Amino acid sequence: MSSQVLTDSIDLLKTVEYGGCSAKLSPTELAGILTELQFPGHPDLLVDISTHDDAGVYRINDETALIFTTDFFPPVCSDPEEFGEIAAANALSDVFAMGGKPLMVLNLMMYSTSELPVSGFARILKGGQNKTMEAGALVVGGHTIEDHPPKFGLAVIGTVHPERVIQ
């Protein structure tokens, strides 16, 4: 990746009407929708949708449970790399909040290369990778779609001892 790609000037805030969590569906509206769906339980599912947590926890054995979460949103700042860092830290924090350690992540990127320079795409991913590495986790892939305004986040898998889950 050339240094020019990582230094192009881009202002992501000019692309959004609602940034970050302000773009979410209202909790009341979401709760109404979810009442129409069936969510079967399981004895190894320690944290599920009923608790309204940001992550689910599934016991693998007596020593290990998986934490699974995802989070993504539109830009909350102008700088693409900083936005990538914020979005990644937000998604990773769901694992830490449960008392766990993140293991690996998948990038979730919605970005329009016809509306914005590809350099912004690269810088968002770089910011996300920086925070993922800082957390001790691995970026193992991801998914992208053409969309405007941009959105970025992660799907994260972590581990925790089943008796040390924080809710």
Tab-separated table of N, CA and C in Angstrom:
chain	number	residue	atom	x	y	z
A	1	MET	N	0.850	-1.154	0.000
A	1	MET	CA	0.000	0.000	0.000
A	1	MET	C	0.905	1.229	0.000
A	2	SER	N	0.665	2.141	-0.910
A	2	SER	CA	1.522	3.314	-1.001
A	2	SER	C	1.220	4.280	0.131
A	3	SER	N	2.222	5.100	0.480
A	3	SER	CA	2.015	6.081	1.544
A	3	SER	C	0.990	7.122	1.113
A	4	GLN	N	0.858	7.364	-0.189
A	4	GLN	CA	-0.148	8.311	-0.680
A	4	GLN	C	-1.553	7.836	-0.336
A	5	VAL	N	-1.792	6.539	-0.453
A	5	VAL	CA	-3.116	5.986	-0.143
A	5	VAL	C	-3.482	6.273	1.311
A	6	LEU	N	-2.521	6.259	2.194
A	6	LEU	CA	-2.801	6.445	3.610
A	6	LEU	C	-2.771	7.909	4.044
A	7	THR	N	-2.466	8.847	3.131
A	7	THR	CA	-2.400	10.251	3.517
A	7	THR	C	-3.386	11.137	2.777
A	8	ASP	N	-4.178	10.598	1.863
A	8	ASP	CA	-5.192	11.406	1.182
A	8	ASP	C	-6.124	12.033	2.199
A	9	SER	N	-6.545	13.270	1.943
A	9	SER	CA	-7.452	13.965	2.847
A	9	SER	C	-8.897	13.580	2.546
A	10	ILE	N	-9.590	13.090	3.569
A	10	ILE	CA	-10.992	12.683	3.462
A	10	ILE	C	-11.686	13.135	4.742
A	11	ASP	N	-12.912	13.674	4.616
A	11	ASP	CA	-13.704	14.039	5.786
A	11	ASP	C	-14.950	13.165	5.806
A	12	LEU	N	-14.909	12.103	6.583
A	12	LEU	CA	-16.025	11.150	6.635
A	12	LEU	C	-17.300	11.745	7.208
A	13	LEU	N	-17.188	12.741	8.081
A	13	LEU	CA	-18.401	13.312	8.674
A	13	LEU	C	-19.283	14.005	7.644
A	14	LYS	N	-18.710	14.390	6.517
A	14	LYS	CA	-19.501	15.010	5.452
A	14	LYS	C	-20.401	14.003	4.752
A	15	THR	N	-20.251	12.709	5.062
A	15	THR	CA	-21.029	11.666	4.382
A	15	THR	C	-22.245	11.211	5.164
A	16	VAL	N	-22.379	11.624	6.433
A	16	VAL	CA	-23.421	11.042	7.273
A	16	VAL	C	-24.367	12.079	7.851
A	17	GLU	N	-25.604	11.635	8.064
A	17	GLU	CA	-26.586	12.429	8.791
A	17	GLU	C	-26.593	12.016	10.258
A	18	TYR	N	-26.472	10.704	10.508
A	18	TYR	CA	-26.422	10.154	11.860
A	18	TYR	C	-25.148	9.329	11.977
A	19	GLY	N	-24.323	9.637	12.973
A	19	GLY	CA	-23.093	8.891	13.153
A	19	GLY	C	-23.153	7.994	14.367
A	20	GLY	N	-22.354	6.938	14.335
A	20	GLY	CA	-22.241	6.060	15.490
A	20	GLY	C	-23.554	5.446	15.891
A	21	CYS	N	-23.759	5.333	17.188
A	21	CYS	CA	-24.949	4.669	17.721
A	21	CYS	C	-26.228	5.459	17.501
A	22	SER	N	-26.117	6.738	17.143
A	22	SER	CA	-27.341	7.505	16.864
A	22	SER	C	-28.030	6.995	15.604
A	23	ALA	N	-27.350	6.168	14.825
A	23	ALA	CA	-27.945	5.582	13.624
A	23	ALA	C	-28.734	4.306	13.928
A	24	LYS	N	-28.701	3.852	15.179
A	24	LYS	CA	-29.385	2.603	15.537
A	24	LYS	C	-30.901	2.763	15.504
A	25	LEU	N	-31.568	1.655	15.272
A	25	LEU	CA	-33.016	1.563	15.426
A	25	LEU	C	-33.336	1.787	16.897
A	26	SER	N	-34.447	2.429	17.208
A	26	SER	CA	-34.767	2.696	18.611
A	26	SER	C	-34.955	1.375	19.367
A	27	PRO	N	-34.503	1.318	20.621
A	27	PRO	CA	-34.655	0.094	21.418
A	27	PRO	C	-36.114	-0.341	21.562
A	28	THR	N	-37.016	0.607	21.661
A	28	THR	CA	-38.434	0.275	21.791
A	28	THR	C	-38.951	-0.393	20.524
A	29	GLU	N	-38.584	0.173	19.376
A	29	GLU	CA	-39.013	-0.410	18.105
A	29	GLU	C	-38.412	-1.801	17.917
A	30	LEU	N	-37.128	-1.944	18.240
A	30	LEU	CA	-36.468	-3.242	18.126
A	30	LEU	C	-37.127	-4.274	19.050
A	31	ALA	N	-37.423	-3.896	20.282
A	31	ALA	CA	-38.068	-4.817	21.226
A	31	ALA	C	-39.401	-5.304	20.675
A	32	GLY	N	-40.159	-4.410	20.059
A	32	GLY	CA	-41.431	-4.798	19.464
A	32	GLY	C	-41.270	-5.810	18.345
A	33	ILE	N	-40.264	-5.621	17.529
A	33	ILE	CA	-39.986	-6.552	16.432
A	33	ILE	C	-39.577	-7.913	16.986
A	34	LEU	N	-38.708	-7.913	17.984
A	34	LEU	CA	-38.178	-9.168	18.530
A	34	LEU	C	-39.238	-10.007	19.241
A	35	THR	N	-40.300	-9.373	19.738
A	35	THR	CA	-41.357	-10.148	20.395
A	35	THR	C	-42.077	-11.063	19.409
A	36	GLU	N	-41.953	-10.784	18.132
A	36	GLU	CA	-42.600	-11.594	17.094
A	36	GLU	C	-41.786	-12.837	16.722
A	37	LEU	N	-40.577	-12.937	17.217
A	37	LEU	CA	-39.680	-14.033	16.844
A	37	LEU	C	-39.500	-15.015	17.998
A	38	GLN	N	-39.192	-16.254	17.662
A	38	GLN	CA	-38.927	-17.292	18.658
A	38	GLN	C	-37.416	-17.498	18.776
A	39	PHE	N	-36.897	-17.498	19.990
A	39	PHE	CA	-35.485	-17.739	20.241
A	39	PHE	C	-35.356	-18.912	21.201
A	40	PRO	N	-35.163	-20.120	20.667
A	40	PRO	CA	-35.062	-21.290	21.554
A	40	PRO	C	-33.806	-21.214	22.415
A	41	GLY	N	-33.932	-21.623	23.650
A	41	GLY	CA	-32.793	-21.643	24.553
A	41	GLY	C	-31.956	-22.892	24.361
A	42	HIS	N	-30.869	-22.956	25.088
A	42	HIS	CA	-29.977	-24.112	25.059
A	42	HIS	C	-29.228	-24.112	26.387
A	43	PRO	N	-29.001	-25.279	26.983
A	43	PRO	CA	-28.334	-25.320	28.296
A	43	PRO	C	-26.923	-24.718	28.291
A	44	ASP	N	-26.250	-24.713	27.155
A	44	ASP	CA	-24.902	-24.146	27.092
A	44	ASP	C	-24.887	-22.674	26.695
A	45	LEU	N	-26.039	-22.123	26.386
A	45	LEU	CA	-26.129	-20.697	26.051
A	45	LEU	C	-26.246	-19.918	27.355
A	46	LEU	N	-25.151	-19.293	27.771
A	46	LEU	CA	-25.083	-18.612	29.065
A	46	LEU	C	-25.628	-17.195	29.014
A	47	VAL	N	-25.459	-16.527	27.882
A	47	VAL	CA	-25.999	-15.188	27.671
A	47	VAL	C	-26.638	-15.195	26.294
A	48	ASP	N	-27.925	-14.860	26.257
A	48	ASP	CA	-28.629	-14.866	24.979
A	48	ASP	C	-29.380	-13.552	24.781
A	49	ILE	N	-30.218	-13.521	23.792
A	49	ILE	CA	-30.928	-12.298	23.423
A	49	ILE	C	-31.836	-11.779	24.531
A	50	SER	N	-32.261	-12.643	25.428
A	50	SER	CA	-33.201	-12.232	26.486
A	50	SER	C	-32.589	-11.213	27.445
A	51	THR	N	-31.267	-11.171	27.552
A	51	THR	CA	-30.613	-10.245	28.480
A	51	THR	C	-30.327	-8.882	27.848
A	52	HIS	N	-30.521	-8.768	26.535
A	52	HIS	CA	-30.261	-7.521	25.792
A	52	HIS	C	-28.805	-7.071	25.901
A	53	ASP	N	-27.906	-8.028	26.106
A	53	ASP	CA	-26.479	-7.725	26.103
A	53	ASP	C	-26.002	-7.535	24.665
A	54	ASP	N	-24.801	-6.990	24.520
A	54	ASP	CA	-24.228	-6.782	23.187
A	54	ASP	C	-23.535	-8.018	22.638
A	55	ALA	N	-23.443	-9.073	23.441
A	55	ALA	CA	-22.761	-10.289	23.004
A	55	ALA	C	-23.503	-11.511	23.539
A	56	GLY	N	-23.308	-12.614	22.859
A	56	GLY	CA	-23.809	-13.898	23.331
A	56	GLY	C	-22.651	-14.713	23.873
A	57	VAL	N	-22.937	-15.598	24.807
A	57	VAL	CA	-21.898	-16.448	25.395
A	57	VAL	C	-22.383	-17.893	25.363
A	58	TYR	N	-21.528	-18.770	24.843
A	58	TYR	CA	-21.854	-20.191	24.687
A	58	TYR	C	-20.762	-21.031	25.331
A	59	ARG	N	-21.144	-21.889	26.291
A	59	ARG	CA	-20.193	-22.762	26.986
A	59	ARG	C	-19.756	-23.899	26.059
A	60	ILE	N	-18.453	-24.030	25.862
A	60	ILE	CA	-17.868	-25.117	25.069
A	60	ILE	C	-17.572	-26.317	25.961
A	61	ASN	N	-17.024	-26.020	27.148
A	61	ASN	CA	-16.733	-27.062	28.133
A	61	ASN	C	-16.667	-26.393	29.508
A	62	ASP	N	-16.228	-27.121	30.528
A	62	ASP	CA	-16.208	-26.569	31.881
A	62	ASP	C	-15.217	-25.421	32.058
A	63	GLU	N	-14.269	-25.285	31.159
A	63	GLU	CA	-13.218	-24.271	31.285
A	63	GLU	C	-13.343	-23.116	30.295
A	64	THR	N	-14.119	-23.293	29.234
A	64	THR	CA	-14.123	-22.297	28.160
A	64	THR	C	-15.524	-22.037	27.629
A	65	ALA	N	-15.822	-20.765	27.505
A	65	ALA	CA	-17.036	-20.328	26.821
A	65	ALA	C	-16.636	-19.349	25.724
A	66	LEU	N	-17.357	-19.382	24.623
A	66	LEU	CA	-17.136	-18.436	23.532
A	66	LEU	C	-18.012	-17.209	23.730
A	67	ILE	N	-17.443	-16.053	23.473
A	67	ILE	CA	-18.195	-14.802	23.419
A	67	ILE	C	-18.259	-14.419	21.953
A	68	PHE	N	-19.446	-14.072	21.478
A	68	PHE	CA	-19.621	-13.713	20.074
A	68	PHE	C	-20.393	-12.401	19.993
A	69	THR	N	-19.861	-11.451	19.259
A	69	THR	CA	-20.497	-10.147	19.144
A	69	THR	C	-20.205	-9.526	17.788
A	70	THR	N	-20.998	-8.546	17.442
A	70	THR	CA	-20.730	-7.744	16.253
A	70	THR	C	-21.232	-6.336	16.501
A	71	ASP	N	-20.551	-5.383	15.912
A	71	ASP	CA	-20.970	-3.997	16.005
A	71	ASP	C	-20.396	-3.245	14.816
A	72	PHE	N	-21.205	-2.406	14.219
A	72	PHE	CA	-20.745	-1.529	13.142
A	72	PHE	C	-21.640	-0.305	13.108
A	73	PHE	N	-21.121	0.805	12.593
A	73	PHE	CA	-21.903	2.033	12.522
A	73	PHE	C	-21.268	3.010	11.536
A	74	PRO	N	-22.006	4.087	11.203
A	74	PRO	CA	-21.464	5.124	10.328
A	74	PRO	C	-20.409	5.959	11.067
A	75	PRO	N	-19.643	6.754	10.352
A	75	PRO	CA	-18.568	7.541	10.969
A	75	PRO	C	-19.029	8.443	12.113
A	76	VAL	N	-18.138	8.553	13.110
A	76	VAL	CA	-18.337	9.446	14.252
A	76	VAL	C	-17.263	10.531	14.289
A	77	CYS	N	-16.372	10.504	13.297
A	77	CYS	CA	-15.299	11.483	13.211
A	77	CYS	C	-14.924	11.648	11.740
A	78	SER	N	-14.113	12.620	11.448
A	78	SER	CA	-13.743	12.922	10.065
A	78	SER	C	-12.649	12.020	9.511
A	79	ASP	N	-11.669	11.668	10.329
A	79	ASP	CA	-10.493	10.938	9.872
A	79	ASP	C	-10.786	9.442	9.721
A	80	PRO	N	-10.540	8.866	8.539
A	80	PRO	CA	-10.842	7.447	8.318
A	80	PRO	C	-10.113	6.486	9.260
A	81	GLU	N	-8.841	6.698	9.497
A	81	GLU	CA	-8.101	5.780	10.370
A	81	GLU	C	-8.613	5.851	11.806
A	82	GLU	N	-8.893	7.055	12.260
A	82	GLU	CA	-9.438	7.220	13.601
A	82	GLU	C	-10.820	6.567	13.712
A	83	PHE	N	-11.636	6.712	12.665
A	83	PHE	CA	-12.941	6.050	12.649
A	83	PHE	C	-12.775	4.537	12.750
A	84	GLY	N	-11.821	3.964	12.006
A	84	GLY	CA	-11.563	2.531	12.085
A	84	GLY	C	-11.167	2.103	13.484
A	85	GLU	N	-10.342	2.914	14.141
A	85	GLU	CA	-9.924	2.602	15.507
A	85	GLU	C	-11.101	2.646	16.478
A	86	ILE	N	-11.934	3.674	16.363
A	86	ILE	CA	-13.082	3.825	17.263
A	86	ILE	C	-14.065	2.673	17.084
A	87	ALA	N	-14.380	2.359	15.827
A	87	ALA	CA	-15.353	1.287	15.553
A	87	ALA	C	-14.827	-0.062	16.037
A	88	ALA	N	-13.539	-0.324	15.806
A	88	ALA	CA	-12.955	-1.594	16.254
A	88	ALA	C	-12.916	-1.667	17.775
A	89	ALA	N	-12.494	-0.589	18.423
A	89	ALA	CA	-12.444	-0.578	19.889
A	89	ALA	C	-13.835	-0.801	20.473
A	90	ASN	N	-14.841	-0.220	19.842
A	90	ASN	CA	-16.216	-0.394	20.314
A	90	ASN	C	-16.647	-1.860	20.233
A	91	ALA	N	-16.378	-2.508	19.112
A	91	ALA	CA	-16.755	-3.919	18.961
A	91	ALA	C	-15.960	-4.812	19.907
A	92	LEU	N	-14.667	-4.574	20.015
A	92	LEU	CA	-13.824	-5.368	20.913
A	92	LEU	C	-14.245	-5.191	22.375
A	93	SER	N	-14.726	-4.006	22.718
A	93	SER	CA	-15.094	-3.735	24.109
A	93	SER	C	-16.242	-4.617	24.583
A	94	ASP	N	-17.067	-5.093	23.658
A	94	ASP	CA	-18.156	-5.994	24.055
A	94	ASP	C	-17.611	-7.284	24.669
A	95	VAL	N	-16.488	-7.768	24.159
A	95	VAL	CA	-15.858	-8.971	24.703
A	95	VAL	C	-15.239	-8.660	26.067
A	96	PHE	N	-14.538	-7.537	26.154
A	96	PHE	CA	-13.934	-7.149	27.431
A	96	PHE	C	-15.004	-6.933	28.501
A	97	ALA	N	-16.145	-6.347	28.114
A	97	ALA	CA	-17.217	-6.079	29.070
A	97	ALA	C	-17.791	-7.361	29.663
A	98	MET	N	-17.674	-8.473	28.935
A	98	MET	CA	-18.150	-9.769	29.426
A	98	MET	C	-17.080	-10.481	30.260
A	99	GLY	N	-15.921	-9.850	30.421
A	99	GLY	CA	-14.833	-10.456	31.190
A	99	GLY	C	-13.928	-11.325	30.349
A	100	GLY	N	-14.049	-11.230	29.028
A	100	GLY	CA	-13.313	-12.122	28.143
A	100	GLY	C	-12.103	-11.518	27.471
A	101	LYS	N	-11.504	-12.344	26.637
A	101	LYS	CA	-10.326	-11.980	25.851
A	101	LYS	C	-10.670	-12.207	24.381
A	102	PRO	N	-10.524	-11.161	23.544
A	102	PRO	CA	-10.815	-11.360	22.124
A	102	PRO	C	-9.765	-12.237	21.453
A	103	LEU	N	-10.224	-13.114	20.550
A	103	LEU	CA	-9.320	-14.013	19.826
A	103	LEU	C	-9.150	-13.606	18.368
A	104	MET	N	-10.286	-13.415	17.680
A	104	MET	CA	-10.217	-13.099	16.261
A	104	MET	C	-11.418	-12.268	15.850
A	105	VAL	N	-11.222	-11.531	14.737
A	105	VAL	CA	-12.274	-10.647	14.245
A	105	VAL	C	-12.418	-10.792	12.736
A	106	LEU	N	-13.607	-10.454	12.285
A	106	LEU	CA	-13.883	-10.269	10.865
A	106	LEU	C	-14.270	-8.812	10.674
A	107	ASN	N	-13.690	-8.153	9.668
A	107	ASN	CA	-14.068	-6.782	9.336
A	107	ASN	C	-15.432	-6.774	8.665
A	108	LEU	N	-16.244	-5.781	8.998
A	108	LEU	CA	-17.519	-5.540	8.333
A	108	LEU	C	-17.437	-4.132	7.739
A	109	MET	N	-17.313	-4.038	6.411
A	109	MET	CA	-17.099	-2.738	5.772
A	109	MET	C	-18.148	-2.480	4.706
A	110	MET	N	-18.820	-1.348	4.839
A	110	MET	CA	-19.717	-0.848	3.813
A	110	MET	C	-19.122	0.471	3.346
A	111	TYR	N	-18.788	0.562	2.060
A	111	TYR	CA	-18.036	1.720	1.563
A	111	TYR	C	-18.270	1.839	0.063
A	112	SER	N	-18.469	3.046	-0.397
A	112	SER	CA	-18.676	3.269	-1.822
A	112	SER	C	-17.429	3.862	-2.461
A	113	THR	N	-16.745	3.056	-3.257
A	113	THR	CA	-15.556	3.558	-3.941
A	113	THR	C	-15.928	4.487	-5.090
A	114	SER	N	-17.205	4.551	-5.457
A	114	SER	CA	-17.619	5.526	-6.472
A	114	SER	C	-17.902	6.891	-5.840
A	115	GLU	N	-18.128	6.934	-4.526
A	115	GLU	CA	-18.409	8.195	-3.820
A	115	GLU	C	-17.187	8.752	-3.088
A	116	LEU	N	-16.288	7.856	-2.666
A	116	LEU	CA	-15.131	8.256	-1.856
A	116	LEU	C	-13.869	7.595	-2.388
A	117	PRO	N	-12.710	8.211	-2.152
A	117	PRO	CA	-11.458	7.589	-2.596
A	117	PRO	C	-11.204	6.256	-1.893
A	118	VAL	N	-10.624	5.324	-2.624
A	118	VAL	CA	-10.306	4.012	-2.062
A	118	VAL	C	-9.326	4.143	-0.895
A	119	SER	N	-8.592	5.246	-0.854
A	119	SER	CA	-7.657	5.457	0.254
A	119	SER	C	-8.385	5.502	1.593
A	120	GLY	N	-9.597	6.026	1.626
A	120	GLY	CA	-10.373	6.049	2.866
A	120	GLY	C	-10.699	4.655	3.333
A	121	PHE	N	-11.030	3.782	2.414
A	121	PHE	CA	-11.305	2.372	2.700
A	121	PHE	C	-10.090	1.743	3.380
A	122	ALA	N	-8.924	1.955	2.765
A	122	ALA	CA	-7.686	1.380	3.301
A	122	ALA	C	-7.369	1.923	4.684
A	123	ARG	N	-7.585	3.216	4.884
A	123	ARG	CA	-7.266	3.829	6.177
A	123	ARG	C	-8.221	3.364	7.279
A	124	ILE	N	-9.496	3.155	6.954
A	124	ILE	CA	-10.440	2.625	7.951
A	124	ILE	C	-9.984	1.234	8.393
A	125	LEU	N	-9.649	0.381	7.411
A	125	LEU	CA	-9.175	-0.970	7.753
A	125	LEU	C	-7.891	-0.929	8.577
A	126	LYS	N	-6.992	-0.003	8.239
A	126	LYS	CA	-5.742	0.118	8.993
A	126	LYS	C	-6.028	0.482	10.448
A	127	GLY	N	-6.936	1.425	10.676
A	127	GLY	CA	-7.303	1.788	12.047
A	127	GLY	C	-7.901	0.613	12.802
A	128	GLY	N	-8.775	-0.143	12.131
A	128	GLY	CA	-9.366	-1.323	12.755
A	128	GLY	C	-8.322	-2.365	13.095
A	129	GLN	N	-7.378	-2.567	12.185
A	129	GLN	CA	-6.321	-3.548	12.432
A	129	GLN	C	-5.435	-3.108	13.599
A	130	ASN	N	-5.142	-1.809	13.682
A	130	ASN	CA	-4.321	-1.311	14.790
A	130	ASN	C	-4.942	-1.657	16.140
A	131	LYS	N	-6.235	-1.396	16.300
A	131	LYS	CA	-6.904	-1.663	17.587
A	131	LYS	C	-7.053	-3.161	17.840
A	132	THR	N	-7.283	-3.926	16.786
A	132	THR	CA	-7.398	-5.377	16.946
A	132	THR	C	-6.073	-5.963	17.430
A	133	MET	N	-4.978	-5.520	16.833
A	133	MET	CA	-3.659	-6.002	17.258
A	133	MET	C	-3.357	-5.554	18.685
A	134	GLU	N	-3.713	-4.328	19.019
A	134	GLU	CA	-3.503	-3.822	20.376
A	134	GLU	C	-4.244	-4.677	21.404
A	135	ALA	N	-5.408	-5.199	21.016
A	135	ALA	CA	-6.205	-6.052	21.908
A	135	ALA	C	-5.696	-7.488	21.944
A	136	GLY	N	-4.716	-7.823	21.103
A	136	GLY	CA	-4.158	-9.170	21.093
A	136	GLY	C	-4.949	-10.156	20.260
A	137	ALA	N	-5.808	-9.652	19.389
A	137	ALA	CA	-6.626	-10.517	18.537
A	137	ALA	C	-6.097	-10.505	17.098
A	138	LEU	N	-6.642	-11.383	16.290
A	138	LEU	CA	-6.226	-11.522	14.894
A	138	LEU	C	-7.358	-11.111	13.956
A	139	VAL	N	-7.017	-10.375	12.904
A	139	VAL	CA	-7.958	-10.119	11.819
A	139	VAL	C	-7.857	-11.317	10.881
A	140	VAL	N	-8.983	-12.029	10.687
A	140	VAL	CA	-8.943	-13.254	9.880
A	140	VAL	C	-9.729	-13.140	8.574
A	141	GLY	N	-10.263	-11.965	8.292
A	141	GLY	CA	-11.000	-11.759	7.048
A	141	GLY	C	-12.088	-10.733	7.244
A	142	GLY	N	-13.156	-10.904	6.488
A	142	GLY	CA	-14.259	-9.969	6.619
A	142	GLY	C	-15.178	-9.995	5.426
A	143	HIS	N	-16.000	-8.973	5.359
A	143	HIS	CA	-16.987	-8.861	4.284
A	143	HIS	C	-17.141	-7.391	3.933
A	144	THR	N	-17.234	-7.111	2.642
A	144	THR	CA	-17.421	-5.742	2.178
A	144	THR	C	-18.602	-5.668	1.222
A	145	ILE	N	-19.274	-4.519	1.246
A	145	ILE	CA	-20.276	-4.233	0.232
A	145	ILE	C	-20.150	-2.770	-0.174
A	146	GLU	N	-20.560	-2.470	-1.391
A	146	GLU	CA	-20.631	-1.092	-1.864
A	146	GLU	C	-21.841	-0.446	-1.215
A	147	ASP	N	-21.626	0.619	-0.446
A	147	ASP	CA	-22.726	1.298	0.220
A	147	ASP	C	-22.274	2.700	0.599
A	148	HIS	N	-23.209	3.619	0.615
A	148	HIS	CA	-22.909	4.989	1.010
A	148	HIS	C	-24.030	5.488	1.896
A	149	PRO	N	-23.767	6.104	3.024
A	149	PRO	CA	-22.457	6.445	3.556
A	149	PRO	C	-21.729	5.223	4.106
A	150	PRO	N	-20.421	5.382	4.367
A	150	PRO	CA	-19.650	4.246	4.865
A	150	PRO	C	-20.089	3.814	6.266
A	151	LYS	N	-19.843	2.551	6.541
A	151	LYS	CA	-20.058	1.975	7.868
A	151	LYS	C	-18.932	0.972	8.090
A	152	PHE	N	-18.508	0.840	9.349
A	152	PHE	CA	-17.436	-0.105	9.647
A	152	PHE	C	-17.612	-0.664	11.046
A	153	GLY	N	-17.177	-1.882	11.217
A	153	GLY	CA	-17.161	-2.527	12.521
A	153	GLY	C	-16.578	-3.914	12.412
A	154	LEU	N	-16.802	-4.700	13.438
A	154	LEU	CA	-16.215	-6.030	13.506
A	154	LEU	C	-17.224	-7.050	14.019
A	155	ALA	N	-17.053	-8.281	13.586
A	155	ALA	CA	-17.610	-9.442	14.271
A	155	ALA	C	-16.446	-9.995	15.083
A	156	VAL	N	-16.654	-10.246	16.358
A	156	VAL	CA	-15.564	-10.624	17.259
A	156	VAL	C	-15.914	-11.916	17.990
A	157	ILE	N	-14.930	-12.805	18.069
A	157	ILE	CA	-15.040	-14.004	18.905
A	157	ILE	C	-13.962	-13.916	19.983
A	158	GLY	N	-14.385	-14.176	21.213
A	158	GLY	CA	-13.462	-14.202	22.333
A	158	GLY	C	-13.775	-15.377	23.237
A	159	THR	N	-12.996	-15.503	24.282
A	159	THR	CA	-13.230	-16.572	25.255
A	159	THR	C	-13.288	-16.004	26.667
A	160	VAL	N	-13.956	-16.771	27.536
A	160	VAL	CA	-14.054	-16.441	28.946
A	160	VAL	C	-14.309	-17.754	29.687
A	161	HIS	N	-13.893	-17.821	30.925
A	161	HIS	CA	-14.241	-18.976	31.746
A	161	HIS	C	-15.745	-18.887	32.021
A	162	PRO	N	-16.484	-19.985	31.877
A	162	PRO	CA	-17.934	-19.949	32.042
A	162	PRO	C	-18.418	-19.382	33.383
A	163	GLU	N	-17.604	-19.517	34.421
A	163	GLU	CA	-18.004	-19.014	35.731
A	163	GLU	C	-17.565	-17.573	35.977
A	164	ARG	N	-16.902	-16.971	34.968
A	164	ARG	CA	-16.418	-15.602	35.124
A	164	ARG	C	-17.063	-14.639	34.132
A	165	VAL	N	-18.188	-15.025	33.556
A	165	VAL	CA	-18.897	-14.150	32.624
A	165	VAL	C	-19.479	-12.968	33.397
A	166	ILE	N	-19.227	-11.779	32.904
A	166	ILE	CA	-19.788	-10.563	33.496
A	166	ILE	C	-20.994	-10.149	32.669
A	167	GLN	N	-22.112	-9.921	33.356
A	167	GLN	CA	-23.318	-9.436	32.653
A	167	GLN	C	-23.754	-8.104	33.181
